[in-house]
Amino acid sequence: MTRIVTDDDLDGLVDTDALIAAVRAVHLDEALGRAVQPVPTLTETGPDTVLLPMIATSHRLGLTAVKILTDARANGPGDGPAQQSTIVLLDARTGARRAVLTGGRITRERTAAATAVATDALARPDARVLGMIGAGPLAVEHVTALRRVRDLHTVQVWSRTADRVAEFRTALRKREAADGVAPIEVRAAADPRAAVEACDVLCTVTPSRTPVVEGVWFRPGLHVNAVGAPPRPDHREIDSAGMARATVVVDSREIQLAKSGEVRLAIADGSTTPGHYATELGDVLAGRRPGRTGPEEITLFNSVGVALQDLAYAALALDLGP
C-alpha cells in the first residue's frame, strides 16, 4: 500500500542531526558510485512557469526518488507558493511505489542539511558569526542546521523589510524553544554588505534574479552558501566576481552547469570557466579533492538542490534505511 505523507505528517518527525548525517551519506554515495542522478530537463509549462522533474537512485538504500518541482514566479495569493513539489518514492529494483510525499517541508529541511554538510566540510572551525541574506522559513531552517556543525553565537540577518526580520526572530525563537536550545543572538543588518562583512559563514536564501551579494565584500576566510536562487539559468544571488574569488564546491557538477544561474552567467561573461566548478561536495567528503586548504581561503558552496537529498529525507522519515 502506498503511503501518502503530507507536510503536517512530517512536522517534527525527522531529527536534524540524523538528517545531516543522511544527506552527507548520499553525497558520499554518489562520489563512490553507489548512487546516480541524471541532469533534469527544464520544461516551460506556462507563460512564467517551469517544471523540473528530478530523479535519483540510491543503490545502497534500494530506492528511487522522483521529485516533480514547479516554479511559477507569477503566482498570486490564491495560486499557492511560487515553488511547489511532490516526491514519489519507488523501490529501485521492482519499481513498486512506496510513498508519495508533499515536498515543501522536505525541500526546506534537506536544503539546510546539505548546507550544514558543506559548512562542516568547508568553513573554518572557529566560525562563530552567521550572516543571513533573506529571512523566510528557509533562513530559520539554516540557523537550526548550522548550529549543529559550528558553535555559532550570532546571526546577522538582512531582509528588505524590518517586519520580515521580526517574523524571522519570532519563528526562530519558537524553533529554539521546541528544540530545547539556547537562543542565538539575532542582529538586523542595515544592508547586505553589512551582513556579509560581519560574518564568518554566509547563507543567501533569496529567490533573487539579480545579485544581492558582491564578491568585493568577501573577507579572507569567509565561507559562503549560495542556496536560494530558483532553478532558472538567469537567476543568481552572487555576482560573477564572487564566484571567481572563491574556491567553489557544488552539489552536482553537471546539474550546476545546466541550470545554475550563478555558474552559467559567470562562465558566460568570462569571469570563470567550467573547470572552476569541477569539485563536488561528495568528492570533498570522500577525500578525493580538497575543500578548504587554508584559513584565509574563501570557499563557496553553490547549491541547486538535488533529488538525492530528497531521497535521503524520505528514507529517513519512512524508516526505509538499510
PDB file of C-alpha atoms in Angstrom:
ATOM      1  CA  MET A   1       0.000   0.000   0.000  1.00  0.00           C
ATOM      2  CA  THR A   2       1.332   3.436  -0.957  1.00  0.00           C
ATOM      3  CA  ARG A   3       1.824   5.824   1.936  1.00  0.00           C
ATOM      4  CA  ILE A   4       0.597   9.388   1.420  1.00  0.00           C
ATOM      5  CA  VAL A   5       2.663  11.785   3.536  1.00  0.00           C
ATOM      6  CA  THR A   6       1.896  15.487   3.953  1.00  0.00           C
ATOM      7  CA  ASP A   7       3.923  18.359   5.372  1.00  0.00           C
ATOM      8  CA  ASP A   8       1.860  18.133   8.560  1.00  0.00           C
ATOM      9  CA  ASP A   9       2.755  14.453   8.917  1.00  0.00           C
ATOM     10  CA  LEU A  10       6.445  15.392   8.703  1.00  0.00           C
ATOM     11  CA  ASP A  11       6.312  18.184  11.280  1.00  0.00           C
ATOM     12  CA  GLY A  12       8.962  17.392  13.888  1.00  0.00           C
ATOM     13  CA  LEU A  13       9.381  13.834  12.584  1.00  0.00           C
ATOM     14  CA  VAL A  14      12.981  13.943  11.341  1.00  0.00           C
ATOM     15  CA  ASP A  15      15.832  14.680  13.725  1.00  0.00           C
ATOM     16  CA  THR A  16      18.135  17.394  12.387  1.00  0.00           C
ATOM     17  CA  ASP A  17      21.372  15.592  13.262  1.00  0.00           C
ATOM     18  CA  ALA A  18      20.112  12.386  11.647  1.00  0.00           C
ATOM     19  CA  LEU A  19      19.114  14.283   8.514  1.00  0.00           C
ATOM     20  CA  ILE A  20      22.514  15.940   8.226  1.00  0.00           C
ATOM     21  CA  ALA A  21      24.131  12.501   8.503  1.00  0.00           C
ATOM     22  CA  ALA A  22      21.768  11.048   5.884  1.00  0.00           C
ATOM     23  CA  VAL A  23      22.437  13.867   3.404  1.00  0.00           C
ATOM     24  CA  ARG A  24      26.178  13.520   3.976  1.00  0.00           C
ATOM     25  CA  ALA A  25      25.888   9.795   3.260  1.00  0.00           C
ATOM     26  CA  VAL A  26      24.098  10.160  -0.090  1.00  0.00           C
ATOM     27  CA  HIS A  27      26.611  12.735  -1.360  1.00  0.00           C
ATOM     28  CA  LEU A  28      29.382  10.359  -0.405  1.00  0.00           C
ATOM     29  CA  ASP A  29      27.476   7.530  -2.102  1.00  0.00           C
ATOM     30  CA  GLU A  30      27.380   9.444  -5.377  1.00  0.00           C
ATOM     31  CA  ALA A  31      31.119  10.079  -5.249  1.00  0.00           C
ATOM     32  CA  LEU A  32      31.738   6.365  -4.648  1.00  0.00           C
ATOM     33  CA  GLY A  33      29.393   5.165  -7.402  1.00  0.00           C
ATOM     34  CA  ARG A  34      26.636   3.967  -5.078  1.00  0.00           C
ATOM     35  CA  ALA A  35      24.071   6.498  -6.307  1.00  0.00           C
ATOM     36  CA  VAL A  36      23.130   8.238  -9.557  1.00  0.00           C
ATOM     37  CA  GLN A  37      21.121  11.301 -10.549  1.00  0.00           C
ATOM     38  CA  PRO A  38      20.796  12.433 -14.172  1.00  0.00           C
ATOM     39  CA  VAL A  39      20.634  16.062 -15.234  1.00  0.00           C
ATOM     40  CA  PRO A  40      16.961  17.136 -15.198  1.00  0.00           C
ATOM     41  CA  THR A  41      15.303  18.806 -18.149  1.00  0.00           C
ATOM     42  CA  LEU A  42      13.575  22.137 -17.582  1.00  0.00           C
ATOM     43  CA  THR A  43      10.205  22.420 -19.349  1.00  0.00           C
ATOM     44  CA  GLU A  44       8.118  25.561 -19.763  1.00  0.00           C
ATOM     45  CA  THR A  45       4.525  24.738 -18.861  1.00  0.00           C
ATOM     46  CA  GLY A  46       3.038  28.234 -18.731  1.00  0.00           C
ATOM     47  CA  PRO A  47       3.808  31.846 -19.570  1.00  0.00           C
ATOM     48  CA  ASP A  48       6.020  32.173 -16.484  1.00  0.00           C
ATOM     49  CA  THR A  49       6.066  28.629 -15.113  1.00  0.00           C
ATOM     50  CA  VAL A  50       8.643  25.862 -15.455  1.00  0.00           C
ATOM     51  CA  LEU A  51       8.560  22.213 -14.449  1.00  0.00           C
ATOM     52  CA  LEU A  52      11.652  20.331 -13.340  1.00  0.00           C
ATOM     53  CA  PRO A  53      11.444  16.541 -12.835  1.00  0.00           C
ATOM     54  CA  MET A  54      14.354  15.446 -10.628  1.00  0.00           C
ATOM     55  CA  ILE A  55      15.346  11.760 -10.393  1.00  0.00           C
ATOM     56  CA  ALA A  56      17.834   9.946  -8.173  1.00  0.00           C
ATOM     57  CA  THR A  57      18.593   6.346  -7.272  1.00  0.00           C
ATOM     58  CA  SER A  58      20.459   5.124  -4.207  1.00  0.00           C
ATOM     59  CA  HIS A  59      21.799   1.610  -4.730  1.00  0.00           C
ATOM     60  CA  ARG A  60      22.722   1.412  -1.040  1.00  0.00           C
ATOM     61  CA  LEU A  61      19.169   2.192   0.061  1.00  0.00           C
ATOM     62  CA  GLY A  62      17.489   0.402  -2.852  1.00  0.00           C
ATOM     63  CA  LEU A  63      15.282   3.418  -3.534  1.00  0.00           C
ATOM     64  CA  THR A  64      14.496   5.792  -6.372  1.00  0.00           C
ATOM     65  CA  ALA A  65      13.030   9.257  -5.837  1.00  0.00           C
ATOM     66  CA  VAL A  66      11.207  11.247  -8.499  1.00  0.00           C
ATOM     67  CA  LYS A  67      10.596  14.846  -7.480  1.00  0.00           C
ATOM     68  CA  ILE A  68       8.269  16.987  -9.572  1.00  0.00           C
ATOM     69  CA  LEU A  69       9.144  20.632  -8.950  1.00  0.00           C
ATOM     70  CA  THR A  70       7.278  23.595 -10.415  1.00  0.00           C
ATOM     71  CA  ASP A  71       8.442  27.189 -10.263  1.00  0.00           C
ATOM     72  CA  ALA A  72       5.675  29.684 -11.052  1.00  0.00           C
ATOM     73  CA  ARG A  73       7.107  33.056 -10.161  1.00  0.00           C
ATOM     74  CA  ALA A  74       3.943  34.940 -11.211  1.00  0.00           C
ATOM     75  CA  ASN A  75       1.745  33.121  -8.674  1.00  0.00           C
ATOM     76  CA  GLY A  76      -0.657  35.342  -6.783  1.00  0.00           C
ATOM     77  CA  PRO A  77      -2.157  34.914  -3.294  1.00  0.00           C
ATOM     78  CA  GLY A  78      -4.711  32.362  -4.474  1.00  0.00           C
ATOM     79  CA  ASP A  79      -2.271  30.277  -6.512  1.00  0.00           C
ATOM     80  CA  GLY A  80      -0.057  28.862  -3.796  1.00  0.00           C
ATOM     81  CA  PRO A  81       3.705  29.411  -3.341  1.00  0.00           C
ATOM     82  CA  ALA A  82       5.937  30.053  -6.328  1.00  0.00           C
ATOM     83  CA  GLN A  83       7.691  26.708  -5.839  1.00  0.00           C
ATOM     84  CA  GLN A  84       5.691  23.546  -5.227  1.00  0.00           C
ATOM     85  CA  SER A  85       6.817  19.941  -5.324  1.00  0.00           C
ATOM     86  CA  THR A  86       5.737  16.337  -4.924  1.00  0.00           C
ATOM     87  CA  ILE A  87       8.055  13.390  -4.331  1.00  0.00           C
ATOM     88  CA  VAL A  88       7.320   9.821  -5.416  1.00  0.00           C
ATOM     89  CA  LEU A  89       9.457   7.176  -3.702  1.00  0.00           C
ATOM     90  CA  LEU A  90       9.921   3.866  -5.531  1.00  0.00           C
ATOM     91  CA  ASP A  91      11.561   0.530  -4.882  1.00  0.00           C
ATOM     92  CA  ALA A  92      14.629   0.754  -7.118  1.00  0.00           C
ATOM     93  CA  ARG A  93      14.557  -2.933  -8.077  1.00  0.00           C
ATOM     94  CA  THR A  94      10.856  -3.645  -8.602  1.00  0.00           C
ATOM     95  CA  GLY A  95       9.587  -0.156  -9.350  1.00  0.00           C
ATOM     96  CA  ALA A  96       6.881  -0.554  -6.703  1.00  0.00           C
ATOM     97  CA  ARG A  97       5.586   2.725  -5.341  1.00  0.00           C
ATOM     98  CA  ARG A  98       6.479   3.093  -1.662  1.00  0.00           C
ATOM     99  CA  ALA A  99       5.212   6.582  -0.863  1.00  0.00           C
ATOM    100  CA  VAL A 100       4.044   9.925  -2.211  1.00  0.00           C
ATOM    101  CA  LEU A 101       5.179  12.925  -0.170  1.00  0.00           C
ATOM    102  CA  THR A 102       4.485  16.640  -0.369  1.00  0.00           C
ATOM    103  CA  GLY A 103       7.769  18.422  -0.886  1.00  0.00           C
ATOM    104  CA  GLY A 104       7.604  21.779   0.901  1.00  0.00           C
ATOM    105  CA  ARG A 105       8.951  20.806   4.298  1.00  0.00           C
ATOM    106  CA  ILE A 106      11.284  18.219   2.817  1.00  0.00           C
ATOM    107  CA  THR A 107      12.850  20.769   0.477  1.00  0.00           C
ATOM    108  CA  ARG A 108      13.460  23.296   3.245  1.00  0.00           C
ATOM    109  CA  GLU A 109      14.919  20.832   5.717  1.00  0.00           C
ATOM    110  CA  ARG A 110      17.081  18.822   3.329  1.00  0.00           C
ATOM    111  CA  THR A 111      18.416  22.038   1.768  1.00  0.00           C
ATOM    112  CA  ALA A 112      19.516  23.285   5.180  1.00  0.00           C
ATOM    113  CA  ALA A 113      21.005  19.873   5.967  1.00  0.00           C
ATOM    114  CA  ALA A 114      23.081  19.959   2.758  1.00  0.00           C
ATOM    115  CA  THR A 115      24.281  23.448   3.671  1.00  0.00           C
ATOM    116  CA  ALA A 116      25.301  22.131   7.092  1.00  0.00           C
ATOM    117  CA  VAL A 117      27.256  19.275   5.487  1.00  0.00           C
ATOM    118  CA  ALA A 118      29.056  21.730   3.198  1.00  0.00           C
ATOM    119  CA  THR A 119      29.704  24.189   6.011  1.00  0.00           C
ATOM    120  CA  ASP A 120      31.140  21.446   8.199  1.00  0.00           C
ATOM    121  CA  ALA A 121      33.456  20.427   5.358  1.00  0.00           C
ATOM    122  CA  LEU A 122      34.476  23.914   4.193  1.00  0.00           C
ATOM    123  CA  ALA A 123      34.079  26.593   6.872  1.00  0.00           C
ATOM    124  CA  ARG A 124      36.781  27.471   9.344  1.00  0.00           C
ATOM    125  CA  PRO A 125      36.431  25.522  12.605  1.00  0.00           C
ATOM    126  CA  ASP A 126      36.417  28.791  14.572  1.00  0.00           C
ATOM    127  CA  ALA A 127      33.449  30.281  12.659  1.00  0.00           C
ATOM    128  CA  ARG A 128      31.102  31.932  15.152  1.00  0.00           C
ATOM    129  CA  VAL A 129      29.039  34.555  13.283  1.00  0.00           C
ATOM    130  CA  LEU A 130      26.443  33.587  10.690  1.00  0.00           C
ATOM    131  CA  GLY A 131      25.287  36.032   8.032  1.00  0.00           C
ATOM    132  CA  MET A 132      21.843  35.501   6.508  1.00  0.00           C
ATOM    133  CA  ILE A 133      20.620  37.221   3.358  1.00  0.00           C
ATOM    134  CA  GLY A 134      16.891  36.564   3.425  1.00  0.00           C
ATOM    135  CA  ALA A 135      14.649  35.933   6.420  1.00  0.00           C
ATOM    136  CA  GLY A 136      11.960  33.446   5.398  1.00  0.00           C
ATOM    137  CA  PRO A 137      11.304  29.888   6.617  1.00  0.00           C
ATOM    138  CA  LEU A 138      14.412  28.613   4.824  1.00  0.00           C
ATOM    139  CA  ALA A 139      16.526  31.002   6.891  1.00  0.00           C
ATOM    140  CA  VAL A 140      15.139  29.539  10.130  1.00  0.00           C
ATOM    141  CA  GLU A 141      15.977  26.014   8.954  1.00  0.00           C
ATOM    142  CA  HIS A 142      19.511  27.105   8.114  1.00  0.00           C
ATOM    143  CA  VAL A 143      20.199  28.601  11.516  1.00  0.00           C
ATOM    144  CA  THR A 144      18.863  25.408  13.117  1.00  0.00           C
ATOM    145  CA  ALA A 145      21.034  23.109  10.993  1.00  0.00           C
ATOM    146  CA  LEU A 146      24.222  25.175  11.024  1.00  0.00           C
ATOM    147  CA  ARG A 147      24.242  25.365  14.806  1.00  0.00           C
ATOM    148  CA  ARG A 148      24.710  21.576  14.756  1.00  0.00           C
ATOM    149  CA  VAL A 149      28.065  21.870  12.942  1.00  0.00           C
ATOM    150  CA  ARG A 150      29.521  25.152  14.269  1.00  0.00           C
ATOM    151  CA  ASP A 151      29.364  26.862  17.661  1.00  0.00           C
ATOM    152  CA  LEU A 152      27.594  29.966  16.366  1.00  0.00           C
ATOM    153  CA  HIS A 153      26.723  32.760  18.789  1.00  0.00           C
ATOM    154  CA  THR A 154      25.319  35.466  16.477  1.00  0.00           C
ATOM    155  CA  VAL A 155      23.324  35.709  13.260  1.00  0.00           C
ATOM    156  CA  GLN A 156      23.447  38.920  11.240  1.00  0.00           C
ATOM    157  CA  VAL A 157      20.287  38.905   9.124  1.00  0.00           C
ATOM    158  CA  TRP A 158      19.229  41.197   6.310  1.00  0.00           C
ATOM    159  CA  SER A 159      15.858  41.341   4.618  1.00  0.00           C
ATOM    160  CA  ARG A 160      14.145  44.005   2.551  1.00  0.00           C
ATOM    161  CA  THR A 161      11.738  44.882   5.373  1.00  0.00           C
ATOM    162  CA  ALA A 162      12.050  45.199   9.145  1.00  0.00           C
ATOM    163  CA  ASP A 163       8.792  43.242   9.526  1.00  0.00           C
ATOM    164  CA  ARG A 164      10.362  40.264   7.804  1.00  0.00           C
ATOM    165  CA  VAL A 165      13.311  40.299  10.193  1.00  0.00           C
ATOM    166  CA  ALA A 166      10.913  40.497  13.153  1.00  0.00           C
ATOM    167  CA  GLU A 167       8.981  37.496  11.820  1.00  0.00           C
ATOM    168  CA  PHE A 168      12.259  35.609  11.411  1.00  0.00           C
ATOM    169  CA  ARG A 169      13.243  36.344  15.009  1.00  0.00           C
ATOM    170  CA  THR A 170       9.864  35.145  16.313  1.00  0.00           C
ATOM    171  CA  ALA A 171       9.925  31.949  14.227  1.00  0.00           C
ATOM    172  CA  LEU A 172      13.499  31.216  15.274  1.00  0.00           C
ATOM    173  CA  ARG A 173      12.701  31.660  18.964  1.00  0.00           C
ATOM    174  CA  LYS A 174       9.778  29.254  18.604  1.00  0.00           C
ATOM    175  CA  ARG A 175      12.016  26.690  16.897  1.00  0.00           C
ATOM    176  CA  GLU A 176      14.762  27.075  19.517  1.00  0.00           C
ATOM    177  CA  ALA A 177      12.230  26.521  22.301  1.00  0.00           C
ATOM    178  CA  ALA A 178      10.923  23.386  20.586  1.00  0.00           C
ATOM    179  CA  ASP A 179      14.473  22.067  20.148  1.00  0.00           C
ATOM    180  CA  GLY A 180      15.476  22.968  23.695  1.00  0.00           C
ATOM    181  CA  VAL A 181      18.486  25.081  22.665  1.00  0.00           C
ATOM    182  CA  ALA A 182      19.620  28.462  23.944  1.00  0.00           C
ATOM    183  CA  PRO A 183      18.597  31.467  21.836  1.00  0.00           C
ATOM    184  CA  ILE A 184      21.200  32.731  19.395  1.00  0.00           C
ATOM    185  CA  GLU A 185      21.728  36.487  19.232  1.00  0.00           C
ATOM    186  CA  VAL A 186      19.918  37.993  16.243  1.00  0.00           C
ATOM    187  CA  ARG A 187      21.112  41.294  14.819  1.00  0.00           C
ATOM    188  CA  ALA A 188      19.445  43.125  11.945  1.00  0.00           C
ATOM    189  CA  ALA A 189      21.956  44.217   9.306  1.00  0.00           C
ATOM    190  CA  ALA A 190      21.453  47.601   7.657  1.00  0.00           C
ATOM    191  CA  ASP A 191      22.118  46.201   4.187  1.00  0.00           C
ATOM    192  CA  PRO A 192      23.516  43.058   2.526  1.00  0.00           C
ATOM    193  CA  ARG A 193      27.078  44.353   2.630  1.00  0.00           C
ATOM    194  CA  ALA A 194      26.911  44.862   6.397  1.00  0.00           C
ATOM    195  CA  ALA A 195      25.726  41.279   6.875  1.00  0.00           C
ATOM    196  CA  VAL A 196      28.475  39.885   4.633  1.00  0.00           C
ATOM    197  CA  GLU A 197      31.310  41.866   6.166  1.00  0.00           C
ATOM    198  CA  ALA A 198      30.316  40.942   9.738  1.00  0.00           C
ATOM    199  CA  CYS A 199      30.142  37.161   9.330  1.00  0.00           C
ATOM    200  CA  ASP A 200      32.319  34.052   9.157  1.00  0.00           C
ATOM    201  CA  VAL A 201      29.705  31.942   7.335  1.00  0.00           C
ATOM    202  CA  LEU A 202      27.233  33.479   4.895  1.00  0.00           C
ATOM    203  CA  CYS A 203      23.965  31.970   3.621  1.00  0.00           C
ATOM    204  CA  THR A 204      21.954  33.523   0.807  1.00  0.00           C
ATOM    205  CA  VAL A 205      18.367  32.252   0.808  1.00  0.00           C
ATOM    206  CA  THR A 206      16.511  34.609  -1.539  1.00  0.00           C
ATOM    207  CA  PRO A 207      14.824  33.913  -4.903  1.00  0.00           C
ATOM    208  CA  SER A 208      16.632  36.879  -6.436  1.00  0.00           C
ATOM    209  CA  ARG A 209      17.063  37.251 -10.170  1.00  0.00           C
ATOM    210  CA  THR A 210      19.925  39.744  -9.840  1.00  0.00           C
ATOM    211  CA  PRO A 211      22.882  39.511  -7.448  1.00  0.00           C
ATOM    212  CA  VAL A 212      22.291  40.669  -3.884  1.00  0.00           C
ATOM    213  CA  VAL A 213      25.865  39.868  -2.807  1.00  0.00           C
ATOM    214  CA  GLU A 214      29.057  41.201  -4.387  1.00  0.00           C
ATOM    215  CA  GLY A 215      32.345  39.378  -4.287  1.00  0.00           C
ATOM    216  CA  VAL A 216      34.283  42.530  -3.370  1.00  0.00           C
ATOM    217  CA  TRP A 217      32.642  42.297   0.065  1.00  0.00           C
ATOM    218  CA  PHE A 218      34.148  38.871   0.833  1.00  0.00           C
ATOM    219  CA  ARG A 219      36.660  38.833   3.676  1.00  0.00           C
ATOM    220  CA  PRO A 220      39.559  36.335   3.780  1.00  0.00           C
ATOM    221  CA  GLY A 221      38.454  33.109   5.440  1.00  0.00           C
ATOM    222  CA  LEU A 222      34.757  33.533   4.625  1.00  0.00           C
ATOM    223  CA  HIS A 223      32.619  30.548   3.720  1.00  0.00           C
ATOM    224  CA  VAL A 224      29.546  31.226   1.548  1.00  0.00           C
ATOM    225  CA  ASN A 225      26.500  29.032   0.956  1.00  0.00           C
ATOM    226  CA  ALA A 226      24.561  30.195  -2.120  1.00  0.00           C
ATOM    227  CA  VAL A 227      21.222  28.495  -1.704  1.00  0.00           C
ATOM    228  CA  GLY A 228      18.165  30.487  -2.709  1.00  0.00           C
ATOM    229  CA  ALA A 229      18.198  31.057  -6.478  1.00  0.00           C
ATOM    230  CA  PRO A 230      15.444  29.060  -8.220  1.00  0.00           C
ATOM    231  CA  PRO A 231      16.267  26.514 -10.957  1.00  0.00           C
ATOM    232  CA  ARG A 232      16.475  29.083 -13.728  1.00  0.00           C
ATOM    233  CA  PRO A 233      19.726  29.824 -15.586  1.00  0.00           C
ATOM    234  CA  ASP A 234      19.127  33.599 -15.442  1.00  0.00           C
ATOM    235  CA  HIS A 235      18.741  33.857 -11.635  1.00  0.00           C
ATOM    236  CA  ARG A 236      21.582  34.345  -9.182  1.00  0.00           C
ATOM    237  CA  GLU A 237      22.305  35.769  -5.736  1.00  0.00           C
ATOM    238  CA  ILE A 238      26.113  36.023  -6.017  1.00  0.00           C
ATOM    239  CA  ASP A 239      27.778  38.145  -8.708  1.00  0.00           C
ATOM    240  CA  SER A 240      30.458  36.877 -11.066  1.00  0.00           C
ATOM    241  CA  ALA A 241      33.252  38.460  -9.025  1.00  0.00           C
ATOM    242  CA  GLY A 242      32.155  36.457  -6.015  1.00  0.00           C
ATOM    243  CA  MET A 243      32.139  33.206  -7.941  1.00  0.00           C
ATOM    244  CA  ALA A 244      35.589  33.967  -9.344  1.00  0.00           C
ATOM    245  CA  ARG A 245      37.122  34.910  -5.966  1.00  0.00           C
ATOM    246  CA  ALA A 246      36.023  31.756  -4.197  1.00  0.00           C
ATOM    247  CA  THR A 247      37.032  28.122  -4.231  1.00  0.00           C
ATOM    248  CA  VAL A 248      33.688  26.699  -5.380  1.00  0.00           C
ATOM    249  CA  VAL A 249      32.238  23.328  -4.378  1.00  0.00           C
ATOM    250  CA  VAL A 250      28.951  22.213  -5.962  1.00  0.00           C
ATOM    251  CA  ASP A 251      26.336  19.607  -5.149  1.00  0.00           C
ATOM    252  CA  SER A 252      26.349  18.199  -8.707  1.00  0.00           C
ATOM    253  CA  ARG A 253      28.680  19.496 -11.399  1.00  0.00           C
ATOM    254  CA  GLU A 254      26.639  18.517 -14.442  1.00  0.00           C
ATOM    255  CA  ILE A 255      23.384  19.791 -12.967  1.00  0.00           C
ATOM    256  CA  GLN A 256      25.054  23.053 -11.977  1.00  0.00           C
ATOM    257  CA  LEU A 257      26.408  23.618 -15.475  1.00  0.00           C
ATOM    258  CA  ALA A 258      22.916  23.008 -16.862  1.00  0.00           C
ATOM    259  CA  LYS A 259      20.734  25.073 -14.540  1.00  0.00           C
ATOM    260  CA  SER A 260      22.616  27.263 -12.062  1.00  0.00           C
ATOM    261  CA  GLY A 261      22.455  30.958 -12.887  1.00  0.00           C
ATOM    262  CA  GLU A 262      25.470  31.647 -10.656  1.00  0.00           C
ATOM    263  CA  VAL A 263      27.528  29.210 -12.706  1.00  0.00           C
ATOM    264  CA  ARG A 264      26.210  29.842 -16.191  1.00  0.00           C
ATOM    265  CA  LEU A 265      26.292  33.640 -16.017  1.00  0.00           C
ATOM    266  CA  ALA A 266      29.808  33.756 -14.547  1.00  0.00           C
ATOM    267  CA  ILE A 267      31.004  31.475 -17.352  1.00  0.00           C
ATOM    268  CA  ALA A 268      29.156  33.497 -19.994  1.00  0.00           C
ATOM    269  CA  ASP A 269      30.829  36.778 -19.029  1.00  0.00           C
ATOM    270  CA  GLY A 270      34.273  35.184 -18.869  1.00  0.00           C
ATOM    271  CA  SER A 271      34.775  35.519 -15.108  1.00  0.00           C
ATOM    272  CA  THR A 272      35.112  31.750 -14.671  1.00  0.00           C
ATOM    273  CA  THR A 273      35.389  28.588 -16.760  1.00  0.00           C
ATOM    274  CA  PRO A 274      33.586  25.236 -16.398  1.00  0.00           C
ATOM    275  CA  GLY A 275      36.692  23.887 -14.673  1.00  0.00           C
ATOM    276  CA  HIS A 276      36.062  26.268 -11.771  1.00  0.00           C
ATOM    277  CA  TYR A 277      33.111  24.039 -10.813  1.00  0.00           C
ATOM    278  CA  ALA A 278      34.805  20.643 -11.041  1.00  0.00           C
ATOM    279  CA  THR A 279      34.671  19.818  -7.314  1.00  0.00           C
ATOM    280  CA  GLU A 280      31.538  18.185  -5.962  1.00  0.00           C
ATOM    281  CA  LEU A 281      30.661  18.003  -2.280  1.00  0.00           C
ATOM    282  CA  GLY A 282      30.876  14.212  -2.380  1.00  0.00           C
ATOM    283  CA  ASP A 283      34.445  14.421  -3.704  1.00  0.00           C
ATOM    284  CA  VAL A 284      35.456  16.535  -0.707  1.00  0.00           C
ATOM    285  CA  LEU A 285      33.708  14.184   1.725  1.00  0.00           C
ATOM    286  CA  ALA A 286      35.469  11.198   0.143  1.00  0.00           C
ATOM    287  CA  GLY A 287      38.868  12.915   0.345  1.00  0.00           C
ATOM    288  CA  ARG A 288      39.258  12.844  -3.435  1.00  0.00           C
ATOM    289  CA  ARG A 289      39.502  16.598  -3.842  1.00  0.00           C
ATOM    290  CA  PRO A 290      40.472  19.332  -1.399  1.00  0.00           C
ATOM    291  CA  GLY A 291      37.969  21.696   0.103  1.00  0.00           C
ATOM    292  CA  ARG A 292      39.410  24.480   2.239  1.00  0.00           C
ATOM    293  CA  THR A 293      43.209  24.451   2.103  1.00  0.00           C
ATOM    294  CA  GLY A 294      43.990  27.380   4.405  1.00  0.00           C
ATOM    295  CA  PRO A 295      42.445  29.743   6.960  1.00  0.00           C
ATOM    296  CA  GLU A 296      42.437  32.770   4.600  1.00  0.00           C
ATOM    297  CA  GLU A 297      40.839  30.961   1.663  1.00  0.00           C
ATOM    298  CA  ILE A 298      37.343  31.998   0.569  1.00  0.00           C
ATOM    299  CA  THR A 299      35.125  28.961  -0.031  1.00  0.00           C
ATOM    300  CA  LEU A 300      31.656  28.820  -1.588  1.00  0.00           C
ATOM    301  CA  PHE A 301      29.119  26.007  -1.749  1.00  0.00           C
ATOM    302  CA  ASN A 302      26.767  26.546  -4.673  1.00  0.00           C
ATOM    303  CA  SER A 303      23.566  24.625  -4.044  1.00  0.00           C
ATOM    304  CA  VAL A 304      20.885  23.989  -6.636  1.00  0.00           C
ATOM    305  CA  GLY A 305      19.301  21.164  -4.640  1.00  0.00           C
ATOM    306  CA  VAL A 306      19.345  17.593  -5.893  1.00  0.00           C
ATOM    307  CA  ALA A 307      16.960  14.667  -5.722  1.00  0.00           C
ATOM    308  CA  LEU A 308      19.370  12.506  -3.713  1.00  0.00           C
ATOM    309  CA  GLN A 309      18.803  14.878  -0.809  1.00  0.00           C
ATOM    310  CA  ASP A 310      15.026  14.406  -1.106  1.00  0.00           C
ATOM    311  CA  LEU A 311      15.549  10.646  -1.234  1.00  0.00           C
ATOM    312  CA  ALA A 312      17.687  10.738   1.914  1.00  0.00           C
ATOM    313  CA  TYR A 313      14.992  12.652   3.797  1.00  0.00           C
ATOM    314  CA  ALA A 314      12.162  10.393   2.614  1.00  0.00           C
ATOM    315  CA  ALA A 315      14.038   7.217   3.526  1.00  0.00           C
ATOM    316  CA  LEU A 316      14.754   8.588   6.982  1.00  0.00           C
ATOM    317  CA  ALA A 317      11.193   9.788   7.566  1.00  0.00           C
ATOM    318  CA  LEU A 318       9.691   6.476   6.454  1.00  0.00           C
ATOM    319  CA  ASP A 319      12.376   4.374   8.211  1.00  0.00           C
ATOM    320  CA  LEU A 320      13.463   2.775   4.957  1.00  0.00           C
ATOM    321  CA  GLY A 321      17.198   2.743   5.655  1.00  0.00           C
ATOM    322  CA  PRO A 322      19.393  -0.345   5.469  1.00  0.00           C
TER     323      PRO A 322
END
